[in-house]
CSV table of C-alpha atoms in Angstrom, one decimal:
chain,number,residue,atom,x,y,z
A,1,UNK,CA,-27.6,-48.7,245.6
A,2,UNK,CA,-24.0,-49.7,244.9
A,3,UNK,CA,-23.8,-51.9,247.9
A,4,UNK,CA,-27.2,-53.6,247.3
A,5,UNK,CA,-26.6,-54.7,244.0
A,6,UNK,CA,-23.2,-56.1,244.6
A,7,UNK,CA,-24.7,-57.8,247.5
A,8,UNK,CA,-27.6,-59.0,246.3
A,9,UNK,CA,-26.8,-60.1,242.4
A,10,UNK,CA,-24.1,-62.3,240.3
A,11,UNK,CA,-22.7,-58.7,239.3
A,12,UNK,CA,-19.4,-58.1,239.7
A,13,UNK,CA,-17.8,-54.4,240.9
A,14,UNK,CA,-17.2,-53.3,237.2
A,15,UNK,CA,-20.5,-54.4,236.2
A,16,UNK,CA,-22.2,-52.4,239.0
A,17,UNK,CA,-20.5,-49.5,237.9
A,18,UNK,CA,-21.8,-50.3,234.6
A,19,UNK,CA,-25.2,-50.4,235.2
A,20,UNK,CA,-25.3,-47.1,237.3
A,21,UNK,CA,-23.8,-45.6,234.3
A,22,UNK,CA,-26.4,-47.2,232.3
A,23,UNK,CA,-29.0,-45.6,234.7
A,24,UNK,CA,-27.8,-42.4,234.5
A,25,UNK,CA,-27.9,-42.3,231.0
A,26,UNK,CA,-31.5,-43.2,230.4
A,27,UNK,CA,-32.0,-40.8,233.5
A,28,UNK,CA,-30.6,-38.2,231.8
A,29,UNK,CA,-27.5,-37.5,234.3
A,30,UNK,CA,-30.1,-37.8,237.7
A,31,UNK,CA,-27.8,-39.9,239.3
A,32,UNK,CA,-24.9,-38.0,239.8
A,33,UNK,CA,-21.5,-38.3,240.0
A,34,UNK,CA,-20.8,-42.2,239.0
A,35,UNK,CA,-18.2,-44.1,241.7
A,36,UNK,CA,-15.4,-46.2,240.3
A,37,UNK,CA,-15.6,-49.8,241.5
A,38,UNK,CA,-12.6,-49.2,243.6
A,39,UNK,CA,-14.7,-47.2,245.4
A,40,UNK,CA,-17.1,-49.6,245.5
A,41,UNK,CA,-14.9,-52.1,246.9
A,42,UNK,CA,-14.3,-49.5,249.9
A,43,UNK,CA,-17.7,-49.0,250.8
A,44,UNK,CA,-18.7,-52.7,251.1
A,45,UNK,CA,-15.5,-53.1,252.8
A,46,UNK,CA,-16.6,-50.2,255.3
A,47,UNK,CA,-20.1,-51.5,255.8
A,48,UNK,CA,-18.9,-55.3,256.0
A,49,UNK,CA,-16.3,-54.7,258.7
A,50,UNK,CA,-18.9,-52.7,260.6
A,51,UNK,CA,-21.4,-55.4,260.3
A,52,UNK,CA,-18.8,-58.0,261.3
A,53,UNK,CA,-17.6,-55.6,265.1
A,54,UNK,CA,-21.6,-54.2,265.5
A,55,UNK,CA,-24.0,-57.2,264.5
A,56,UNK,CA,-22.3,-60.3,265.5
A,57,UNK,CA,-24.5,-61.0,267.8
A,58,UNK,CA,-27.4,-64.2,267.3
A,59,UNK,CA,-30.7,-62.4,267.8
A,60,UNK,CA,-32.4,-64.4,269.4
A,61,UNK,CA,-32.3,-65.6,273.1
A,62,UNK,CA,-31.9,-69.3,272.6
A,63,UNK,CA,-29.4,-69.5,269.6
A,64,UNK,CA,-27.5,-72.2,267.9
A,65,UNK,CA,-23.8,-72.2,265.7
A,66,UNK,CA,-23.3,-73.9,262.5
A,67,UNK,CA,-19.6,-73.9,261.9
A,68,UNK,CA,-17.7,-74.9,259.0
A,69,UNK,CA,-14.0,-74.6,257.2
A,70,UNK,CA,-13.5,-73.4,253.9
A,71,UNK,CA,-11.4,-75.2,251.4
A,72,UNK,CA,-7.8,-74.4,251.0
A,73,UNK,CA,-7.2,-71.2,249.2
A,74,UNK,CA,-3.9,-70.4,248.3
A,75,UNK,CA,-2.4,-71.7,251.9
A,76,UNK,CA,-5.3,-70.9,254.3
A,77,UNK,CA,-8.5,-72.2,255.1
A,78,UNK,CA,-11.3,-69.7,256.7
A,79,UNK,CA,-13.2,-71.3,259.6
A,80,UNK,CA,-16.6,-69.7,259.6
A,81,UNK,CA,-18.9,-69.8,262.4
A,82,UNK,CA,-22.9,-68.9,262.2
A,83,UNK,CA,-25.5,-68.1,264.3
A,84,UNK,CA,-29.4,-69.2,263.8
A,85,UNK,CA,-32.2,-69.6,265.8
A,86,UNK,CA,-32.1,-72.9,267.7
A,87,UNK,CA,-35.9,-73.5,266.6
A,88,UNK,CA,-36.4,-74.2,263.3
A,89,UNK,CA,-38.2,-71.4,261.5
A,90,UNK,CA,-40.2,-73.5,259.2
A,91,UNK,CA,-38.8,-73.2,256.3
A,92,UNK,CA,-34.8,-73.7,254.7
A,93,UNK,CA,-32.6,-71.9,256.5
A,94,UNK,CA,-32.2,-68.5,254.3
A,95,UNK,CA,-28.7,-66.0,254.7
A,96,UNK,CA,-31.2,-63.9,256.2
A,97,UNK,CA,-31.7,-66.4,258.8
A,98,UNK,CA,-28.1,-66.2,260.0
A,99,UNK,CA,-25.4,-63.8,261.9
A,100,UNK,CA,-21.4,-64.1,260.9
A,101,UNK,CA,-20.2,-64.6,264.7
A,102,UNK,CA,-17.0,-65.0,263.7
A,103,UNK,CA,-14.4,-65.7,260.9
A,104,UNK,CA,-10.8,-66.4,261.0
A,105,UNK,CA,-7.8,-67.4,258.5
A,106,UNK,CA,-5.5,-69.6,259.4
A,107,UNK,CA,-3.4,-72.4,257.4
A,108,UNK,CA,-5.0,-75.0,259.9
A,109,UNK,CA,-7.3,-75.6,262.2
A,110,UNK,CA,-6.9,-78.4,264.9
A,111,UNK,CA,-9.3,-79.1,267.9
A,112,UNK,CA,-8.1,-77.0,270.0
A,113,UNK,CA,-8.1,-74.1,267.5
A,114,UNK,CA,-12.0,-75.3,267.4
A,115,UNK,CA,-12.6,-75.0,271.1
A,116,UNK,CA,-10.9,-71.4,271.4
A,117,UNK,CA,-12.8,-69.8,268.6
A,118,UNK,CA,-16.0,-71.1,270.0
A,119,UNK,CA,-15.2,-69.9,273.7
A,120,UNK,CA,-14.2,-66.3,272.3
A,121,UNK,CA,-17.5,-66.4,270.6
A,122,UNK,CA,-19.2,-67.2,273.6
A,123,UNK,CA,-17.0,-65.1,275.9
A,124,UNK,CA,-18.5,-62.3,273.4
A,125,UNK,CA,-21.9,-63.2,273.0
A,126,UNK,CA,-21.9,-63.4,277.0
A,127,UNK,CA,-24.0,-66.9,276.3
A,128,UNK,CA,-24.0,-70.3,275.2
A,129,UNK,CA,-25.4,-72.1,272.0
A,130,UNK,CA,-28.0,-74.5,273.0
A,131,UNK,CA,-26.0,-77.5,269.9
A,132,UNK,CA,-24.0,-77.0,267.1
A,133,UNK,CA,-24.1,-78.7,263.8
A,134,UNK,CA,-21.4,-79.0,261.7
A,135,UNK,CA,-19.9,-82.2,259.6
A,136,UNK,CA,-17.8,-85.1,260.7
A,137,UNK,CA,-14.5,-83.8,260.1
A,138,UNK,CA,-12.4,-85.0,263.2
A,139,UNK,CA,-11.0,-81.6,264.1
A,140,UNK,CA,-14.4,-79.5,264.1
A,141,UNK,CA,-15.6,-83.2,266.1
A,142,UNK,CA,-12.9,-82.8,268.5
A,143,UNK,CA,-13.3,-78.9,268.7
A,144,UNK,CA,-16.9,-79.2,269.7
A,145,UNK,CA,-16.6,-81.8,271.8
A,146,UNK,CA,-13.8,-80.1,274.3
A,147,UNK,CA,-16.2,-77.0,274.1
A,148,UNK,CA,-18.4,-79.5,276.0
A,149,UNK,CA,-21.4,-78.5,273.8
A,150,UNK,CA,-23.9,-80.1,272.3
A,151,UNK,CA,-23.3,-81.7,268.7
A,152,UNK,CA,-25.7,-82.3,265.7
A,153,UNK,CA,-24.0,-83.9,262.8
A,154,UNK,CA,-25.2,-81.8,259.8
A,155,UNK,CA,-27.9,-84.1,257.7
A,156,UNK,CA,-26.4,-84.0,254.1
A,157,UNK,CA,-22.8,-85.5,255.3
A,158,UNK,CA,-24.5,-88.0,257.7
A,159,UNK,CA,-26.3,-89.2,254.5
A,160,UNK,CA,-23.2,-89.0,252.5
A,161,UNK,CA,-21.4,-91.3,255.3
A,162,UNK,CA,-24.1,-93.5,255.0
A,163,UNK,CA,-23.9,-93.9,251.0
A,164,UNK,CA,-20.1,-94.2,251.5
A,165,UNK,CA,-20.1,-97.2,253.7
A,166,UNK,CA,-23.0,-99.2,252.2
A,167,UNK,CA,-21.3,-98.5,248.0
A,168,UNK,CA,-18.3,-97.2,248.9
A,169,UNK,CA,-15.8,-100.2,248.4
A,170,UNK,CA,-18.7,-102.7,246.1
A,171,UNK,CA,-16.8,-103.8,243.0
A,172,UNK,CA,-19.6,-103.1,240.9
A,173,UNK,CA,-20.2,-99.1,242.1
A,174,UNK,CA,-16.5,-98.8,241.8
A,175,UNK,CA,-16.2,-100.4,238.5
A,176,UNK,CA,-19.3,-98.4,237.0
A,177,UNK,CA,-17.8,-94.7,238.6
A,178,UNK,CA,-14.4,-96.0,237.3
A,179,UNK,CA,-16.2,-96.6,233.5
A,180,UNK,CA,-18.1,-93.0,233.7
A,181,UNK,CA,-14.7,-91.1,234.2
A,182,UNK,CA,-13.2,-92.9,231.2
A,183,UNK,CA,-16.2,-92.2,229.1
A,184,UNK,CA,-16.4,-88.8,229.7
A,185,UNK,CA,-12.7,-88.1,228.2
A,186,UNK,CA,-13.2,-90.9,225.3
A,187,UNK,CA,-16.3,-89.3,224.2
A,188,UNK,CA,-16.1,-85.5,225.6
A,189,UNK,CA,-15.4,-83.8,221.9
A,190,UNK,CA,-17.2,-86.5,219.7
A,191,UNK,CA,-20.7,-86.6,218.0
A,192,UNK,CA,-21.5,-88.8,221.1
A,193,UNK,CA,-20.8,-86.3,223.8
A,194,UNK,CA,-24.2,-85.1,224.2
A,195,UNK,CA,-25.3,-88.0,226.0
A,196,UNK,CA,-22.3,-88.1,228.4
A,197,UNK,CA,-23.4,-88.7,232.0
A,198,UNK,CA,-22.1,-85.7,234.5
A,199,UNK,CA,-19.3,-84.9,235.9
A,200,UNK,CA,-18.7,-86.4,239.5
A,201,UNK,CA,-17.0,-84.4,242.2
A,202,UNK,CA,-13.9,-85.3,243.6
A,203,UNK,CA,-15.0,-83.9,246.9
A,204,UNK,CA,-17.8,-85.0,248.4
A,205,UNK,CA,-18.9,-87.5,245.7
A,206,UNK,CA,-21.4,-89.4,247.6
A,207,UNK,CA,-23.3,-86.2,248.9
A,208,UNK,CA,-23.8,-85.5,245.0
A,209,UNK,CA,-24.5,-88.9,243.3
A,210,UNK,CA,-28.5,-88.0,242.4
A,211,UNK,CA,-27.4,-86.3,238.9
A,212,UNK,CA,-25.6,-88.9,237.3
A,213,UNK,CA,-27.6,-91.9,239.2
A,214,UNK,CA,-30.6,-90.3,237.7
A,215,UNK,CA,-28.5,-90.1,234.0
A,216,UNK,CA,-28.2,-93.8,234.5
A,217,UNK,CA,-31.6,-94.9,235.1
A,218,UNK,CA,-32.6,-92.4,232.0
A,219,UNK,CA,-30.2,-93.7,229.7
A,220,UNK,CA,-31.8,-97.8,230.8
A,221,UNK,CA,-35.3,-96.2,230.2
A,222,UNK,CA,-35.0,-94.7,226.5
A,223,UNK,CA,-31.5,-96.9,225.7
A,224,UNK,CA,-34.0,-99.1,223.2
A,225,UNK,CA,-35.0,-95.8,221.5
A,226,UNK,CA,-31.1,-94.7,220.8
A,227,UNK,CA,-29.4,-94.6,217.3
A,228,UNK,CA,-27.4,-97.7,217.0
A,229,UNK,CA,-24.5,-95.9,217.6
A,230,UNK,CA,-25.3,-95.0,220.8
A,231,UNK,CA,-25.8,-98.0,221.8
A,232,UNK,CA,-23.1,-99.1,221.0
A,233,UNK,CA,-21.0,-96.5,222.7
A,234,UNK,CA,-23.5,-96.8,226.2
A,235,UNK,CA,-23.8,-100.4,226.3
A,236,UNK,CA,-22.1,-100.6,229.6
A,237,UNK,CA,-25.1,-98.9,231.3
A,238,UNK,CA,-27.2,-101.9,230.8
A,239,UNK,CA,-24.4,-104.2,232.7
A,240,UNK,CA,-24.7,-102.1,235.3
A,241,UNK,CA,-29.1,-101.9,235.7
A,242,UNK,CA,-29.3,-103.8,238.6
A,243,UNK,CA,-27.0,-101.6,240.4
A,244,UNK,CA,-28.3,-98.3,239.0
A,245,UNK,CA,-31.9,-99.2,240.1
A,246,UNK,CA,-30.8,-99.9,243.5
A,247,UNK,CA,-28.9,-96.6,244.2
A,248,UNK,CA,-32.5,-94.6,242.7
A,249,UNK,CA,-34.0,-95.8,245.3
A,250,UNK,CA,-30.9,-95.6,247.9
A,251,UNK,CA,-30.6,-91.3,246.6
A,252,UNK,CA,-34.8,-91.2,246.9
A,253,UNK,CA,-34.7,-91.8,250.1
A,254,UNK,CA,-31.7,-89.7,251.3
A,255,UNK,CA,-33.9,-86.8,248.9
A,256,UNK,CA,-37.1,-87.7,251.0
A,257,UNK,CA,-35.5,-87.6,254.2
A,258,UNK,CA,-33.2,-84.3,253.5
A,259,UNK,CA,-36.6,-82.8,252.4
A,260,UNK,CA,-38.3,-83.7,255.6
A,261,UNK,CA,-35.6,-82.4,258.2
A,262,UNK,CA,-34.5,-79.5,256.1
A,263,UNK,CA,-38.3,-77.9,255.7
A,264,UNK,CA,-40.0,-79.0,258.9
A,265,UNK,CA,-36.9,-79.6,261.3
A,266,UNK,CA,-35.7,-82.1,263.3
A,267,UNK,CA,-37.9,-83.3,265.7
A,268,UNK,CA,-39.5,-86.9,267.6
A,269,UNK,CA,-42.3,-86.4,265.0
A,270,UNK,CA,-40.0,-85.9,261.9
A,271,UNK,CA,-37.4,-88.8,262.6
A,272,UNK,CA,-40.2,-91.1,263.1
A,273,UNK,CA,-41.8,-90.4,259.7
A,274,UNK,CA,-38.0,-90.7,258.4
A,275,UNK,CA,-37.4,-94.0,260.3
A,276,UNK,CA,-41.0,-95.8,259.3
A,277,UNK,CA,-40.2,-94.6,255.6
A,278,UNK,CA,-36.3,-96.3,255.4
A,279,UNK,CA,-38.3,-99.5,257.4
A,280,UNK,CA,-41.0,-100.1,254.3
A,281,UNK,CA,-38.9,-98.8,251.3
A,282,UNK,CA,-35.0,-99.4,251.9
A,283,UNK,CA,-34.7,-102.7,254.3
A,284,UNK,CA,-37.9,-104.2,253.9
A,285,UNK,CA,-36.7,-107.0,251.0
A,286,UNK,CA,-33.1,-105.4,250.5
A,287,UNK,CA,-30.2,-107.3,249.7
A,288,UNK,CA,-27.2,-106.9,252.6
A,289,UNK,CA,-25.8,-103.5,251.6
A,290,UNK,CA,-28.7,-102.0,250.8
A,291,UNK,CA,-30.2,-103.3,254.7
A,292,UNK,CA,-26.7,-101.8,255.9
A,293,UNK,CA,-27.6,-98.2,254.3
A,294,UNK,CA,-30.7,-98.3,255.5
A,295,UNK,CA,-29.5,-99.6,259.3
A,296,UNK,CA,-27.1,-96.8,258.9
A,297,UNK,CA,-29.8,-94.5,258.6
A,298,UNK,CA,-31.4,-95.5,261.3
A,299,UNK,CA,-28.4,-95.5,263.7
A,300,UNK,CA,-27.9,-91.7,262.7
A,301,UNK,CA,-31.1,-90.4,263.2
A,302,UNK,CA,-31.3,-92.6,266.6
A,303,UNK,CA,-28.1,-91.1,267.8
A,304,UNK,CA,-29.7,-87.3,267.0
A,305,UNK,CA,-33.3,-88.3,268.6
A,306,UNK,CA,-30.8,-88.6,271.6
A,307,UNK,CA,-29.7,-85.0,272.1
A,308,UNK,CA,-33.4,-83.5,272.0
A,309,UNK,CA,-34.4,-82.1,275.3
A,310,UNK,CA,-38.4,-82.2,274.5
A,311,UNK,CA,-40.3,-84.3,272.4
A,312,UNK,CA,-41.8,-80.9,270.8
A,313,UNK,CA,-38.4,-79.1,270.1
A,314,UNK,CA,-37.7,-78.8,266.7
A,315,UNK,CA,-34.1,-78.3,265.9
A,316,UNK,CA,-32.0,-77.4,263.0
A,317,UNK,CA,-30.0,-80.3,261.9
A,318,UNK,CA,-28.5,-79.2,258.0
A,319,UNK,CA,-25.5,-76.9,257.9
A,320,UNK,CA,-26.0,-76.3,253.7
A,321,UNK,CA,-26.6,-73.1,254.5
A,322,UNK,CA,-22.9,-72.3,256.1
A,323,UNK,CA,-21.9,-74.4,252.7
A,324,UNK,CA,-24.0,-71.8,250.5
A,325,UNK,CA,-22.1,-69.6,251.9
A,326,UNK,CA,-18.9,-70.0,251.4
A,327,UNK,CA,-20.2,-70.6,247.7
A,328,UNK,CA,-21.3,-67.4,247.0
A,329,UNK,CA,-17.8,-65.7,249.1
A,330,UNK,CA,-15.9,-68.1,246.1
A,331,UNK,CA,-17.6,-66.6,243.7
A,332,UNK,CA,-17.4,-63.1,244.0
A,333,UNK,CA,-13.9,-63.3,245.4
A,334,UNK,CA,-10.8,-62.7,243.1
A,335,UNK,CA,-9.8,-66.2,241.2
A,336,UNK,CA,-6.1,-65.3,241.3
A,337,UNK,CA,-5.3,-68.1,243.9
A,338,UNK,CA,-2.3,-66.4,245.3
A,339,UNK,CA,-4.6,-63.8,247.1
A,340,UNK,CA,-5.3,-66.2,249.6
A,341,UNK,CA,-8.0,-65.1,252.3
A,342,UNK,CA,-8.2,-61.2,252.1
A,343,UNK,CA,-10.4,-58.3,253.8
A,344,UNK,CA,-12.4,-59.0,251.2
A,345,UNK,CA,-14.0,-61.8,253.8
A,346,UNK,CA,-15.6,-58.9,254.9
A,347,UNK,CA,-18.3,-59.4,252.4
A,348,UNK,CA,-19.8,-62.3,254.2
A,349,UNK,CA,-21.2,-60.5,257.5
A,350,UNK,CA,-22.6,-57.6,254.9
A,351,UNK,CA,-24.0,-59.9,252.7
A,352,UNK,CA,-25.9,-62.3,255.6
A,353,UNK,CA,-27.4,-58.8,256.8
A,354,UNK,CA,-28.1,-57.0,253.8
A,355,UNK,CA,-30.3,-60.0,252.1
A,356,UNK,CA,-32.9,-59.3,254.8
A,357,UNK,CA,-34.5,-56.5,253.2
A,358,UNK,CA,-36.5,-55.7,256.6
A,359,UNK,CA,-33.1,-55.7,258.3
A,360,UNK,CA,-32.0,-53.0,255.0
A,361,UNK,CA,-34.4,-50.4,256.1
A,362,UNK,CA,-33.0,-49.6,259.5
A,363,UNK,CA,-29.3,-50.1,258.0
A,364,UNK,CA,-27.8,-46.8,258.1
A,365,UNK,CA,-25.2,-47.0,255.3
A,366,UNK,CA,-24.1,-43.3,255.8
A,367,UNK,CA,-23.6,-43.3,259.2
A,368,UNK,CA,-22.1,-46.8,258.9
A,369,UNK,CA,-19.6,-45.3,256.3
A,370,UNK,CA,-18.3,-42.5,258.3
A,371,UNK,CA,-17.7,-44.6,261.5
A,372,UNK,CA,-15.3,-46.8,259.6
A,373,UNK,CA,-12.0,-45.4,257.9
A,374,UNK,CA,-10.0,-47.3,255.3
A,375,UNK,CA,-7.0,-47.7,258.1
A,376,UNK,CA,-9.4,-49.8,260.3
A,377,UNK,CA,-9.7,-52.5,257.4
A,378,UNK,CA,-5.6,-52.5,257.1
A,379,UNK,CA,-5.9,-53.2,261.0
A,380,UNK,CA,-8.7,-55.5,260.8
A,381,UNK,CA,-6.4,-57.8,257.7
A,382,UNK,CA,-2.9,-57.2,260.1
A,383,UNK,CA,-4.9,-58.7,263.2
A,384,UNK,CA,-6.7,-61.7,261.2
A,385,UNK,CA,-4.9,-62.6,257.8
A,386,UNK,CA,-1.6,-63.5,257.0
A,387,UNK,CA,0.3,-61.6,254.3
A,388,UNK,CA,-0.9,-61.6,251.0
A,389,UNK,CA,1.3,-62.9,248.2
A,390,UNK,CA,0.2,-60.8,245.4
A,391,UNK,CA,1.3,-57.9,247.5
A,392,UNK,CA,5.1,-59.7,248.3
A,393,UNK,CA,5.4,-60.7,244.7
A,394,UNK,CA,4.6,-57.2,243.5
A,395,UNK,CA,7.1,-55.6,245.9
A,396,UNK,CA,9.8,-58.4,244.9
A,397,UNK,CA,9.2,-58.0,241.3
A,398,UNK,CA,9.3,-54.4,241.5
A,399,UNK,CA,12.4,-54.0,243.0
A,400,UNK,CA,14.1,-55.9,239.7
A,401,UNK,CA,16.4,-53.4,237.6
């Protein structure tokens, strides 16, 4: 019960303990003996670390990797690598969808790091992937390609790429992104905050540009309606229509293809519907950069037609769900940035096998428990991370007087 709430909520190991003490209170003491979250920490540990050397297997005979590398945390990046069935299911991929292959810290990753972590994987496995998607980053590129396997270029950053070098350098995009950021910190504690646009990333802007792209196009639609005041401050936005309208139609149909690719897969079928729709709504009538997005588009989905082996395959072409994550690993993970990457990585494999609740009812935790002991986890951080600084600081600290 521990476990599966950790797992499977936004709780954190206090607040577990919390509500099994809440629990046992309006159950009148049925539950026992409450754990403290340390020992909390120790089971998931356990379980994760025996998820990670038992069920790192893909399950299914033809098989695919999505592989990714985590940002920088502390001085090490974790380089993840996923298994999921090479035909797509149908739907989104799910965490339930995927196996944790493999994980491993390391302060960089070049190519050839790439290529051996994908040959271990394989020497394991006893098998090859049939592709692997992942983004364009040149050393998971150049990884994959010594492998000698085949590559799909995940959807979302394809798209991205696309955005990038259509906008990317146009005066006017980079004179209206350039006026956003300066609003935001002239009007971010005055009366006229509330209509500030969002806040654009830093990393991977152009994968995220539909939030304030659709602010923009709001703010042109009601801007007649605003307090005089308002106008005022927003004026700017109707300088820039023109472009705004443009990039609503350029972030539609990234949104429309994405949906496509993501629910159905990527097949003949699917990249023809994607390539008729960019025809008829992005080139057809488009000024030059919008025809060069949409020739772009074209290009990519082209290039991944290529790598099909049969015009009814339907593949998996979006790695968001590698990105998701490492998203929900940042946020349960300590935010004290000198911890760097820990055993608590371990959660990842437990939590990819514990959200499929079919997969939870022939998971025996008990058995699973008394398997592992707490000296395997010490062995399993001395053979796979680096030392931690929180440790070295407390030992040199210590040591004073």
């Amino acid at each position: 019960l521990c476990v599966l709430i950790y797992i499977r909520t936004n709780c954190g190991l206090r607040t577990v303990v919390k509500i099994l003490e809440i629990f046992n209170e309006v159950l009148e003491g049925k539950c026992g003996k409450v754990p403290c979250y340390n020992t909390v920490e120790n089971w998931m540990k356990k379980l994760g670390l025996s998820t990670y050397e038992n069920d790192n297997k893909p399950t299914d005979k033809k098989f695919a990797y999505i592989i990714d590398e985590s940002i920088m945390v502390n001085r090490e990046k974790l380089l993840l690598i996923l298994g999921v069935s090479a035909e797509h299911p149908g739907h989104p991929l799910k965490h339930e969808d995927v196996t944790v292959v493999s994980m491993k810290s390391c302060g960089c990753f070049k190519g050839d790091d790439i290529k051996q972590e994908i040959e271990k994987s394989i020497e394991k496995n006893g098998a090859k992937p049939e592709y692997v998607i992942s983004d364009q980053a040149h050393n998971l590129t150049n990884g994959i390609s010594q492998s000698g396997l085949l590559h799909h270029i995940d959807i979302s950053h394809a798209m991205g790429t696309c955005l990038k070098h259509a906008y990317g350098n146009e005066p006017d995009f980079v004179n209206f992104t350039t006026i956003l950021g300066k609003v935001r910190l002239q009007y971010h504690l005055t009366d006229k905050a509330y209509l500030l646009p969002p806040n654009m990333r830093s990393i991977a802007r152009f994968m995220n540009m539909n939030s304030w792209v659709d602010w923009g196009n709001k703010m042109l639609g009601c801007f007649a309606s605003l307090p005089k005041e308002m106008q005022d401050a927003y004026s700017f936005v109707l300088d820039y229509k023109e472009l705004l309208v443009e990039l609503k139609t350029a972030v539609a149909a990234v949104e429309h293809i994405e949906t496509i690719c993501k629910t159905e897969g990527f097949n003949l079928a699917n990249s023809k519907k994607c390539k008729n729709y960019i025809t008829r709504h992005i080139i057809g009538n488009a000024n030059n950069r919008r025809a060069m997005f949409g020739i772009k588009i074209l290009e990519y989905l082209k290039q991944q037609e290529e790598k099909l082996n049969d015009i009814y395959e339907s593949r998996n072409i979006s790695s968001d769900i590698i990105e998701s994550t490492f998203g929900v690993f940042k946020q349960k993970k300590s935010p004290n940035k000198l911890y760097g990457i820990t055993p608590f990585v371990l959660f990842i494999p437990l939590h990819a096998k514990l959200e499929n609740k079919s997969a939870t009812k022939t998971f025996n935790f008990k058995e699973r428990l008394c398997n592992v002991k707490l000296k395997d986890i010490d062995t399993f951080a001395n053979n796979h991370m680096s030392t931690n600084w929180v440790t070295v600081r407390t030992k040199q600290l210590k040591n004073v007087g």
